[in-house]
Coordinates of C-alpha atoms in Angstrom, one line a residue:
Chain A
M25 CA -22.0 22.3 19.3
I26 CA -24.9 23.6 16.9
E27 CA -26.7 23.7 20.0
A28 CA -24.4 26.0 21.2
F29 CA -24.6 28.2 18.4
L30 CA -28.4 28.3 18.1
K31 CA -28.3 29.1 21.9
K32 CA -26.2 32.3 21.3
V33 CA -27.8 33.6 18.1
K34 CA -31.4 33.8 19.9
Q35 CA -29.7 35.9 22.8
P36 CA -31.4 39.5 22.7
G37 CA -29.3 42.5 21.0
I38 CA -27.7 39.7 18.5
N39 CA -26.8 41.9 15.2
H40 CA -25.8 40.7 11.8
V41 CA -22.5 40.9 12.0
T42 CA -22.0 38.6 15.2
Y43 CA -24.5 36.4 14.0
I44 CA -22.2 36.0 10.7
K45 CA -19.0 36.0 13.0
L46 CA -20.6 32.7 15.1
F47 CA -21.9 31.0 12.2
F48 CA -18.4 31.0 10.9
N49 CA -16.6 29.7 14.0
L50 CA -19.4 26.8 13.9
K51 CA -17.2 24.2 12.4
I52 CA -18.7 22.0 10.2
K53 CA -18.3 18.5 11.1
V54 CA -15.7 17.0 8.8
M55 CA -16.1 13.5 8.0
G56 CA -13.3 10.8 8.7
Y57 CA -12.2 7.5 10.6
H58 CA -15.1 7.8 13.1
E59 CA -18.1 8.6 10.6
W60 CA -16.8 6.2 7.9
K61 CA -15.6 3.7 10.2
S62 CA -18.1 0.6 9.3
C63 CA -16.9 1.2 5.8
I64 CA -13.4 1.5 6.4
D65 CA -13.8 -1.9 8.5
A66 CA -15.6 -3.5 5.2
C67 CA -12.8 -2.4 3.1
L68 CA -9.9 -3.6 5.0
K69 CA -12.1 -6.9 5.7
C70 CA -12.1 -7.5 1.8
A71 CA -8.6 -6.6 1.1
S72 CA -7.3 -9.0 3.4
I73 CA -9.9 -11.8 2.5
C74 CA -9.0 -10.9 -1.5
N75 CA -5.3 -11.4 -0.6
H76 CA -5.9 -14.7 1.0
C77 CA -8.4 -15.9 -1.6
A78 CA -5.8 -15.1 -4.5
I79 CA -2.9 -17.1 -2.9
S80 CA -5.6 -20.0 -2.2
C81 CA -6.4 -19.9 -6.0
T82 CA -2.9 -20.5 -6.9
Q83 CA -3.0 -23.9 -4.7
E84 CA -6.0 -25.2 -6.5
D85 CA -5.9 -28.3 -8.5
D86 CA -7.3 -26.5 -11.3
V87 CA -5.4 -23.2 -11.3
K88 CA -6.5 -22.2 -14.9
M89 CA -10.2 -21.8 -14.1
M90 CA -9.4 -19.2 -11.1
A91 CA -7.3 -17.2 -13.2
R92 CA -9.7 -14.3 -13.4
C93 CA -10.5 -14.8 -10.2
I94 CA -6.6 -14.1 -9.0
E95 CA -6.5 -11.1 -11.2
L96 CA -9.6 -9.5 -9.8
D97 CA -8.6 -10.3 -6.4
M98 CA -5.6 -8.4 -6.7
Q99 CA -7.2 -5.4 -8.4
C100 CA -9.4 -5.3 -5.4
A101 CA -7.2 -5.4 -2.6
A102 CA -5.4 -2.9 -4.0
I103 CA -8.5 -0.5 -4.2
C104 CA -9.8 -1.5 -1.0
Y105 CA -6.8 -0.6 0.8
S106 CA -6.2 2.8 -0.6
A107 CA -10.0 3.7 -0.1
A108 CA -9.5 2.6 3.8
Q109 CA -6.4 4.8 3.4
L110 CA -8.2 8.1 2.2
M111 CA -11.0 7.4 4.4
S112 CA -9.1 7.3 7.5
M113 CA -7.3 10.3 6.4
G114 CA -10.8 12.3 6.2
S115 CA -9.7 12.9 2.8
P116 CA -12.5 14.9 0.5
F117 CA -11.3 12.3 -2.2
A118 CA -12.7 9.4 -0.2
Q119 CA -16.0 9.2 -1.9
D120 CA -14.7 9.3 -5.5
I121 CA -12.5 6.4 -4.6
C122 CA -15.1 4.2 -2.8
R123 CA -17.5 4.8 -6.1
I124 CA -14.8 3.1 -8.1
C125 CA -14.0 0.4 -5.1
A126 CA -17.8 -0.6 -5.3
D127 CA -17.5 -1.3 -9.1
I128 CA -14.2 -3.5 -8.3
C129 CA -15.7 -5.3 -5.3
Q130 CA -19.1 -5.9 -7.3
Q131 CA -16.9 -7.6 -10.1
C132 CA -14.8 -9.5 -8.0
G133 CA -17.9 -10.8 -5.7
E134 CA -19.7 -11.8 -8.9
E135 CA -16.3 -13.7 -10.1
C136 CA -15.8 -15.3 -6.8
S137 CA -19.3 -16.5 -6.6
N138 CA -19.0 -18.9 -9.9
H139 CA -16.4 -21.1 -7.7
H140 CA -17.1 -23.7 -4.8
T141 CA -14.0 -23.5 -2.8
Q142 CA -14.3 -22.0 0.8
H143 CA -12.1 -19.3 0.1
C144 CA -13.9 -18.0 -3.0
K145 CA -17.4 -18.1 -0.9
E146 CA -15.6 -16.0 1.8
C147 CA -14.6 -13.4 -0.6
A148 CA -17.7 -13.3 -2.6
D149 CA -19.4 -12.2 0.8
A150 CA -16.7 -9.8 1.6
C151 CA -16.6 -8.2 -1.5
K152 CA -20.3 -7.9 -1.6
A153 CA -20.6 -6.4 1.8
C154 CA -17.9 -4.0 0.9
A155 CA -19.4 -2.9 -2.3
E156 CA -22.7 -2.5 -0.4
E157 CA -20.7 0.0 2.4
C158 CA -19.2 1.9 -0.7
R159 CA -22.2 2.5 -2.4
R160 CA -24.1 3.8 1.1
M161 CA -21.1 5.8 2.1
T162 CA -21.1 7.6 -1.4
G163 CA -24.9 8.1 -1.3
V164 CA -25.8 5.6 -3.8
A165 CA -28.8 3.6 -2.5
T166 CA -28.5 0.0 -2.6
Chain B
M16 CA 30.2 19.9 7.5
I17 CA 32.6 17.2 9.2
E18 CA 35.7 19.4 7.4
A19 CA 34.3 22.5 9.1
F20 CA 34.1 20.6 12.5
L21 CA 37.3 19.4 12.3
K22 CA 38.8 22.5 11.2
K23 CA 37.5 24.4 14.0
V24 CA 38.2 22.0 17.1
K25 CA 42.0 22.1 15.7
Q26 CA 42.2 25.9 16.6
P27 CA 44.4 26.7 19.1
G28 CA 42.7 27.6 22.9
I29 CA 39.5 25.3 22.1
N30 CA 38.5 23.9 25.2
H31 CA 36.5 21.1 26.6
V32 CA 33.3 22.8 26.5
T33 CA 33.3 24.5 23.5
Y34 CA 34.3 20.9 21.8
I35 CA 31.2 19.3 23.1
K36 CA 28.9 22.3 22.0
L37 CA 30.8 22.2 18.5
F38 CA 30.2 18.4 18.2
F39 CA 26.4 18.7 19.1
N40 CA 26.0 21.1 16.3
L41 CA 27.3 18.9 14.1
K42 CA 24.2 17.8 12.6
I43 CA 24.4 14.1 11.9
K44 CA 23.2 13.4 8.2
V45 CA 19.9 12.2 8.2
M46 CA 19.5 9.2 5.5
G47 CA 16.1 9.5 3.5
Y48 CA 14.6 10.1 0.2
H49 CA 17.8 11.6 -1.5
E50 CA 20.5 9.3 0.1
W51 CA 18.1 6.1 -0.6
K52 CA 17.0 7.3 -3.9
S53 CA 18.7 4.0 -6.0
C54 CA 17.2 1.7 -3.6
I55 CA 13.6 3.3 -3.5
D56 CA 13.9 3.3 -7.5
A57 CA 14.7 -0.1 -7.4
C58 CA 12.1 -1.3 -5.0
L59 CA 9.6 0.5 -6.9
K60 CA 10.5 -1.1 -10.3
C61 CA 10.5 -4.2 -8.8
A62 CA 7.0 -4.0 -7.0
S63 CA 5.3 -2.6 -10.5
I64 CA 7.2 -5.4 -12.3
C65 CA 5.6 -8.1 -10.3
N66 CA 2.3 -6.9 -10.1
H67 CA 2.5 -7.1 -14.1
C68 CA 4.2 -10.5 -13.8
A69 CA 1.4 -11.4 -11.5
I70 CA -1.1 -10.9 -13.7
S71 CA 0.7 -12.0 -17.0
C72 CA 1.1 -15.7 -15.3
T73 CA -2.6 -15.8 -14.8
Q74 CA -2.8 -15.4 -18.5
E75 CA -0.5 -18.1 -19.7
D76 CA -1.9 -21.6 -20.9
D77 CA -0.2 -23.4 -18.2
V78 CA -1.0 -21.3 -14.9
K79 CA -0.4 -24.3 -12.8
M80 CA 3.3 -24.4 -13.6
M81 CA 3.3 -20.5 -12.7
A82 CA 1.4 -20.9 -9.3
R83 CA 4.6 -20.2 -7.2
C84 CA 5.2 -17.4 -9.1
I85 CA 2.4 -15.5 -8.5
E86 CA 2.6 -16.0 -5.1
L87 CA 6.1 -14.9 -4.8
D88 CA 5.3 -11.8 -6.9
M89 CA 2.5 -10.7 -4.8
Q90 CA 4.8 -10.9 -1.4
C91 CA 7.5 -9.2 -3.3
A92 CA 5.3 -6.3 -4.5
A93 CA 3.9 -6.0 -0.9
I94 CA 7.2 -5.7 1.0
C95 CA 8.8 -3.4 -2.0
Y96 CA 6.0 -1.2 -1.9
S97 CA 6.6 -0.7 1.9
A98 CA 10.3 -0.7 1.9
A99 CA 10.0 2.3 -0.4
Q100 CA 7.8 4.0 1.4
L101 CA 9.9 3.6 4.8
M102 CA 13.0 4.9 3.2
S103 CA 11.3 7.8 1.4
M104 CA 10.0 8.7 4.9
G105 CA 13.8 8.5 6.2
S106 CA 12.4 5.9 8.6
P107 CA 15.1 4.6 11.3
F108 CA 13.5 1.1 10.6
A109 CA 14.0 1.4 6.7
Q110 CA 17.0 -1.0 6.8
D111 CA 15.4 -3.7 8.7
I112 CA 12.7 -3.9 6.1
C113 CA 15.1 -3.7 3.5
R114 CA 16.9 -6.6 4.7
I115 CA 13.9 -8.6 4.5
C116 CA 13.1 -7.3 1.2
A117 CA 16.3 -8.8 -0.2
D118 CA 15.3 -11.9 1.0
I119 CA 11.9 -12.0 -0.8
C120 CA 13.5 -10.7 -3.7
Q121 CA 16.0 -13.3 -3.9
Q122 CA 13.5 -15.7 -3.8
C123 CA 11.1 -14.5 -6.1
G124 CA 14.1 -13.6 -8.7
E125 CA 15.0 -17.6 -8.5
E126 CA 11.5 -18.6 -9.2
C127 CA 11.0 -16.2 -12.1
S128 CA 14.6 -17.4 -13.6
N129 CA 12.7 -21.0 -13.9
H130 CA 10.5 -19.7 -16.6
H131 CA 11.2 -18.4 -20.2
T132 CA 8.5 -16.2 -20.4
Q133 CA 9.1 -12.4 -21.4
H134 CA 7.6 -11.1 -18.0
C135 CA 9.3 -13.6 -16.2
K136 CA 12.9 -12.7 -17.6
E137 CA 12.1 -9.0 -16.6
C138 CA 10.7 -9.7 -13.2
A139 CA 13.9 -11.9 -12.4
D140 CA 16.1 -8.9 -13.4
A141 CA 14.2 -6.4 -11.6
C142 CA 14.1 -8.6 -8.4
K143 CA 17.9 -9.2 -8.6
A144 CA 18.9 -5.4 -9.0
C145 CA 16.2 -4.8 -5.8
A146 CA 18.0 -7.6 -4.0
E147 CA 21.5 -6.5 -4.6
E148 CA 20.4 -2.5 -3.9
C149 CA 18.6 -3.5 -0.6
R150 CA 21.6 -5.6 0.5
R151 CA 24.1 -2.3 -0.2
M152 CA 21.7 -0.1 1.5
T153 CA 21.7 -2.4 4.6
G154 CA 25.5 -2.7 4.3
V155 CA 26.1 -6.1 3.3
A156 CA 28.4 -6.6 0.5
T157 CA 26.9 -8.3 -2.2
Chain C
M15 CA -1.2 -7.0 -36.0
I16 CA -4.0 -4.9 -37.2
E17 CA -2.3 -4.8 -40.6
A18 CA -1.6 -8.4 -40.7
F19 CA -5.4 -8.8 -40.1
L20 CA -6.2 -6.3 -43.1
K21 CA -3.6 -7.8 -45.8
K22 CA -5.5 -11.3 -44.9
V23 CA -9.1 -10.4 -45.4
K24 CA -8.3 -8.4 -48.5
Q25 CA -6.7 -11.8 -50.1
P26 CA -9.4 -13.3 -52.7
G27 CA -11.7 -16.0 -52.2
I28 CA -12.2 -15.0 -48.3
N29 CA -15.3 -16.1 -47.1
H30 CA -17.5 -15.1 -44.1
V31 CA -16.5 -18.1 -41.7
T32 CA -12.8 -17.3 -42.5
Y33 CA -13.5 -13.7 -42.1
I34 CA -15.0 -14.5 -38.5
K35 CA -12.3 -16.5 -37.5
L36 CA -9.5 -13.8 -38.5
F37 CA -11.1 -11.0 -36.5
F38 CA -11.3 -13.1 -33.3
N39 CA -7.6 -14.2 -33.6
L40 CA -6.8 -10.6 -33.7
K41 CA -6.1 -10.0 -30.3
I42 CA -7.0 -6.9 -28.9
K43 CA -3.9 -4.8 -27.3
V44 CA -4.6 -4.9 -23.7
M45 CA -2.9 -2.2 -22.0
G46 CA -0.7 -2.5 -18.8
Y47 CA 2.8 -1.8 -17.2
H48 CA 4.6 -1.4 -20.5
E49 CA 2.2 0.7 -22.4
W50 CA 1.5 2.7 -19.1
K51 CA 5.1 2.7 -17.9
S52 CA 5.9 6.5 -17.9
C53 CA 2.2 7.3 -16.0
I54 CA 3.5 4.4 -13.6
D55 CA 6.9 6.1 -13.2
A56 CA 5.4 9.7 -12.6
C57 CA 2.9 8.1 -10.1
L58 CA 5.6 6.5 -8.1
K59 CA 8.2 9.2 -8.0
C60 CA 5.1 11.4 -6.7
A61 CA 4.5 9.0 -4.2
S62 CA 7.8 8.6 -3.0
I63 CA 8.5 12.7 -3.0
C64 CA 5.0 13.0 -1.0
N65 CA 6.2 10.7 1.7
H66 CA 9.5 12.6 1.9
C67 CA 7.8 16.0 1.8
A68 CA 5.4 15.4 4.6
I69 CA 8.1 14.2 6.7
S70 CA 10.4 17.0 5.8
C71 CA 7.5 19.6 6.9
T72 CA 7.3 18.3 10.1
Q73 CA 10.8 19.2 10.9
E74 CA 10.3 23.1 9.8
D75 CA 10.3 25.4 12.2
D76 CA 6.8 26.4 11.1
V77 CA 5.0 23.3 11.3
K78 CA 1.6 24.9 11.6
M79 CA 2.2 26.6 8.1
M80 CA 3.0 23.4 6.5
A81 CA -0.1 21.6 8.0
R82 CA -2.0 21.4 4.8
C83 CA 0.7 20.3 3.0
I84 CA 1.4 17.3 5.1
E85 CA -2.2 16.2 4.7
L86 CA -2.3 16.6 0.9
D87 CA 1.0 14.8 0.7
M88 CA -0.7 11.9 2.6
Q89 CA -3.6 11.7 0.4
C90 CA -1.3 12.0 -2.7
A91 CA 1.2 9.3 -1.8
A92 CA -1.8 6.9 -1.0
I93 CA -3.5 7.5 -4.3
C94 CA -0.2 7.7 -6.3
Y95 CA 0.7 4.1 -5.0
S96 CA -2.7 2.3 -5.8
A97 CA -2.7 4.3 -9.2
A98 CA 0.6 2.7 -10.1
Q99 CA -0.4 -0.9 -8.5
L100 CA -3.5 -0.6 -10.8
M101 CA -1.8 0.3 -14.0
S102 CA 1.0 -2.5 -13.8
M103 CA -1.7 -5.0 -13.0
G104 CA -3.3 -3.8 -16.4
S105 CA -6.8 -3.0 -14.6
P106 CA -9.7 -1.7 -16.8
F107 CA -10.2 0.5 -13.5
A108 CA -6.7 2.4 -14.2
Q109 CA -8.2 5.2 -16.0
D110 CA -11.1 5.4 -13.3
I111 CA -8.1 5.9 -10.5
C112 CA -5.7 8.2 -12.5
R113 CA -8.5 10.7 -13.1
I114 CA -8.9 11.2 -9.2
C115 CA -5.1 10.8 -8.8
A116 CA -4.8 14.0 -11.3
D117 CA -7.0 16.0 -9.1
I118 CA -5.3 15.2 -5.9
C119 CA -1.7 15.6 -7.4
Q120 CA -3.2 18.9 -8.9
Q121 CA -3.9 20.2 -5.5
C122 CA -1.1 19.1 -3.7
G123 CA 1.1 20.5 -6.3
E124 CA -0.7 23.9 -5.9
E125 CA -0.3 23.8 -2.1
C126 CA 3.7 23.0 -2.2
S127 CA 3.9 25.8 -4.7
N128 CA 3.1 28.2 -1.9
H129 CA 6.0 27.1 0.3
H130 CA 9.9 28.2 -0.6
T131 CA 11.5 25.0 0.9
Q132 CA 13.4 22.5 -1.3
H133 CA 11.4 19.5 -0.5
C134 CA 8.1 21.5 -1.4
K135 CA 9.8 22.7 -4.7
E136 CA 10.4 19.0 -5.7
C137 CA 7.2 17.9 -4.6
A138 CA 5.1 20.7 -6.8
D139 CA 7.4 19.5 -9.7
A140 CA 6.6 15.9 -9.3
C141 CA 3.0 16.5 -8.4
K142 CA 2.4 18.4 -11.6
A143 CA 4.3 16.2 -13.8
C144 CA 2.4 13.3 -12.2
A145 CA -1.1 15.3 -12.6
E146 CA -0.4 15.8 -16.4
E147 CA 0.5 12.0 -17.2
C148 CA -2.6 10.8 -15.5
R149 CA -4.7 13.2 -17.6
R150 CA -2.6 12.3 -20.4
M151 CA -3.1 8.6 -19.9
T152 CA -6.9 9.1 -19.4
G153 CA -7.3 10.9 -22.7
V154 CA -7.7 14.3 -21.4
A155 CA -5.7 16.6 -23.1
T156 CA -3.5 19.2 -21.0
Chain D
M22 CA -5.7 -34.6 10.2
I23 CA -2.5 -36.1 12.2
E24 CA -4.8 -38.2 14.0
A25 CA -6.4 -39.8 11.1
F26 CA -2.7 -40.4 9.5
L27 CA -1.6 -42.0 13.1
K28 CA -4.7 -44.5 12.9
K29 CA -3.9 -45.5 9.5
V30 CA -0.3 -46.2 9.8
K31 CA -1.3 -48.3 12.9
Q32 CA -3.3 -50.5 10.8
P33 CA -1.9 -54.2 10.6
G34 CA -0.4 -55.1 7.1
I35 CA 0.9 -51.3 6.5
N36 CA 4.0 -51.2 4.5
H37 CA 6.8 -49.2 4.1
V38 CA 5.5 -48.0 0.7
T39 CA 2.3 -47.0 1.9
Y40 CA 3.7 -45.2 5.2
I41 CA 5.3 -42.6 2.8
K42 CA 2.4 -42.4 0.5
L43 CA 0.0 -41.5 3.4
F44 CA 3.1 -39.3 5.2
F45 CA 3.2 -37.1 1.7
N46 CA -0.7 -37.0 1.6
L47 CA -0.7 -35.2 5.4
K48 CA -0.5 -31.7 4.4
I49 CA 1.1 -29.6 6.7
K50 CA -1.2 -27.0 8.1
V51 CA -0.1 -23.7 6.3
M52 CA -0.5 -20.4 8.4
G53 CA -2.3 -17.6 6.5
Y54 CA -5.5 -15.5 7.0
H55 CA -7.5 -17.5 9.3
E56 CA -4.8 -18.6 12.0
W57 CA -3.4 -14.8 12.0
K58 CA -6.9 -13.0 11.7
S59 CA -6.5 -11.4 15.3
C60 CA -3.1 -10.3 14.2
I61 CA -4.0 -9.1 10.9
D62 CA -7.2 -7.2 12.7
A63 CA -4.9 -5.5 15.1
C64 CA -2.7 -4.3 12.2
L65 CA -5.4 -2.7 10.1
K66 CA -7.0 -1.1 12.9
C67 CA -3.6 0.2 13.9
A68 CA -2.9 1.4 10.4
S69 CA -6.1 3.2 10.0
I70 CA -6.1 4.9 13.5
C71 CA -2.5 5.8 12.6
N72 CA -3.5 7.8 9.5
H73 CA -6.5 9.3 11.5
C74 CA -4.1 10.6 14.1
A75 CA -1.7 12.0 11.7
I76 CA -4.1 13.8 10.0
S77 CA -5.7 15.2 13.4
C78 CA -2.3 16.0 14.6
T79 CA -2.0 18.7 11.7
Q80 CA -5.0 20.5 13.0
E81 CA -4.0 21.0 16.3
D82 CA -3.0 24.3 17.4
D83 CA 0.5 23.4 18.3
V84 CA 1.3 21.3 15.4
K85 CA 5.2 21.7 16.0
M86 CA 4.3 19.6 19.3
M87 CA 3.0 16.9 17.5
A88 CA 6.0 16.5 14.6
R89 CA 7.2 13.7 16.0
C90 CA 3.8 11.9 16.5
I91 CA 3.1 12.3 12.7
E92 CA 6.2 11.3 11.7
L93 CA 6.0 7.9 13.6
D94 CA 2.1 7.7 12.6
M95 CA 3.0 7.6 9.1
Q96 CA 6.0 4.9 9.5
C97 CA 3.4 2.8 11.5
A98 CA 0.5 3.3 9.3
A99 CA 3.0 2.0 6.2
I100 CA 4.5 -1.2 7.8
C101 CA 0.9 -2.2 9.5
Y102 CA -0.4 -2.4 6.1
S103 CA 2.0 -4.5 4.6
A104 CA 2.4 -6.7 7.7
A105 CA -1.4 -7.6 7.3
Q106 CA -0.8 -8.1 3.2
L107 CA 1.7 -10.5 4.2
M108 CA 0.0 -12.4 6.8
S109 CA -3.1 -12.6 4.4
M110 CA -1.2 -13.9 1.8
G111 CA 0.2 -16.7 4.3
S112 CA 3.6 -15.7 3.7
P113 CA 6.6 -17.4 5.1
F114 CA 8.1 -13.9 5.6
A115 CA 5.0 -12.7 7.6
Q116 CA 6.8 -13.3 11.2
D117 CA 10.2 -11.3 9.8
I118 CA 8.1 -7.9 9.2
C119 CA 5.8 -8.5 12.2
R120 CA 8.8 -8.3 14.4
I121 CA 9.6 -4.9 12.9
C122 CA 6.0 -3.9 13.2
A123 CA 6.1 -4.6 16.6
D124 CA 8.7 -2.1 17.4
I125 CA 7.2 0.8 15.3
C126 CA 4.0 0.2 17.1
Q127 CA 5.9 0.5 20.5
Q128 CA 7.6 3.5 19.6
C129 CA 4.5 5.2 18.0
G130 CA 2.4 4.1 21.1
E131 CA 4.9 5.7 23.5
E132 CA 5.1 8.9 21.6
C133 CA 1.0 9.1 21.2
S134 CA 0.9 8.3 25.2
N135 CA 2.9 11.7 25.6
H136 CA -0.4 13.8 24.2
H137 CA -4.0 14.4 25.5
T138 CA -5.8 14.6 22.8
Q139 CA -8.4 11.9 22.0
H140 CA -6.8 10.7 18.8
C141 CA -3.5 10.5 20.5
K142 CA -4.9 8.4 23.3
E143 CA -6.9 6.1 20.7
C144 CA -4.1 5.5 18.9
A145 CA -1.6 4.8 21.7
D146 CA -4.0 2.1 22.5
A147 CA -4.3 0.7 18.9
C148 CA -0.6 0.7 18.8
K149 CA 0.0 -1.1 22.2
A150 CA -2.6 -3.7 21.1
C151 CA -0.9 -4.4 17.8
A152 CA 2.7 -4.7 19.2
E153 CA 1.3 -7.2 21.4
E154 CA -0.4 -9.1 18.9
C155 CA 2.7 -8.9 16.9
R156 CA 4.9 -10.2 19.6
R157 CA 2.4 -12.9 20.0
M158 CA 2.3 -13.9 16.7
T159 CA 6.2 -13.8 16.2
G160 CA 6.2 -16.3 19.6
V161 CA 7.7 -13.6 21.7
A162 CA 6.3 -13.9 25.3
T163 CA 4.8 -10.3 26.2

């Protein structure tokens, strides 16, 4: 689309007014599902694994030790789902929510890293991957 | 609206074709946010209190005893939010989901009734009220 | 609770160690479902009415004019549900998400105010009320 | 695990009490995130693409023609997210919700098939794939 625009404005006899008209017809590429797909996928995977981890934690022998993990899993699942929703809607607020999402994922990933169950390991990996995707999506170098 | 229809079709000289036309102009009242408001409110209250109860359970001294309560709270919150969503969208599938919602609320309410903490008592009440609203909405006498 | 603490530490003969013990017994009031109830209720009402408004917009004769309203309704419903979830979980991230929620509600409420349908009027009211509650909850004077 | 159990109970000298003990140690495999992963993935992909399709529909020139598509996309996204949540929680109600999910996905996929935009084509594919996964998961031959 940009190529078509550049080709047109290089034509002889183009004047100021036509240039501006062409420029505003050049639809700015809007971000959405396809552009943010890897971040959406990371959020949705993280949300599902957090739900799985929370339920699995309640079934451990020492549930008390997992209390903080359950709490963070629940918060992380909630924010990840809504971040994915806003990104797939191409919302201009998607980056704001991904900034918060990165912080929750980071905390949840760190808590999960303290435990040695299989579900906590999986969850730590998913949370860290999601935090990284969210930071990349919001333009923060990781 | 039905009264207006019945009045018109009782007029002398009405024929078959006019009758059918009038019948199809009679717009069937579509159910949605306003018609299902009390059930939507019950679902949203139940979802919020289930989230609150699950987190509060993780902070009890004997978390192990609350394990099943946390699990059911999480499931109940998930189904209640989506039942409220489909009802507020006026979805023809709203009754199907409210039937499942009633069952989860019933189970969650019974589990919560076994515990004597304030949050479980509140949750038991919200779950039972929601189960009842869902059954009424789906036409099942309670 | 703070009063009880202050009363105790003013007793004669209190020493350094007892003071510290008393201080740490003073449980800081954690915010959650009950403290944020009016904001949670505003978010959930707003989410439901946004869903209702979006669907109602698609059934208007001039859907094209409602396009932006549908888009904002969808985004607003998504953020409002997740803000309510994090608040009812007593999440330390609740205020961050309520700050974004206030912005989306504000925009959605302004867009809805441009239309004269009953559902847009209701939605404008619910959005503005929710934006105000979110700003109050995050400590921003409105 | 069942093999290990059968091997042990066939050992000579096993008595009634030991048999019962071994039987109850045999943990029944519970369904959850890992067993239902392909259905969870299909639901989450479908939900995201439905959100993307709904927003894209509002930006088409002839929005009126897309009205029913937007409505079904919104309902489909809502049910798909909650089906994925209940599956990842290993909920005994997951199959009930997947049965409804299959029906909504089927309808939404058929509506999307009527349109020739890229987003509707993608959405039709995602809906049909999700309907099939949900039917397989609930034990209905497709």
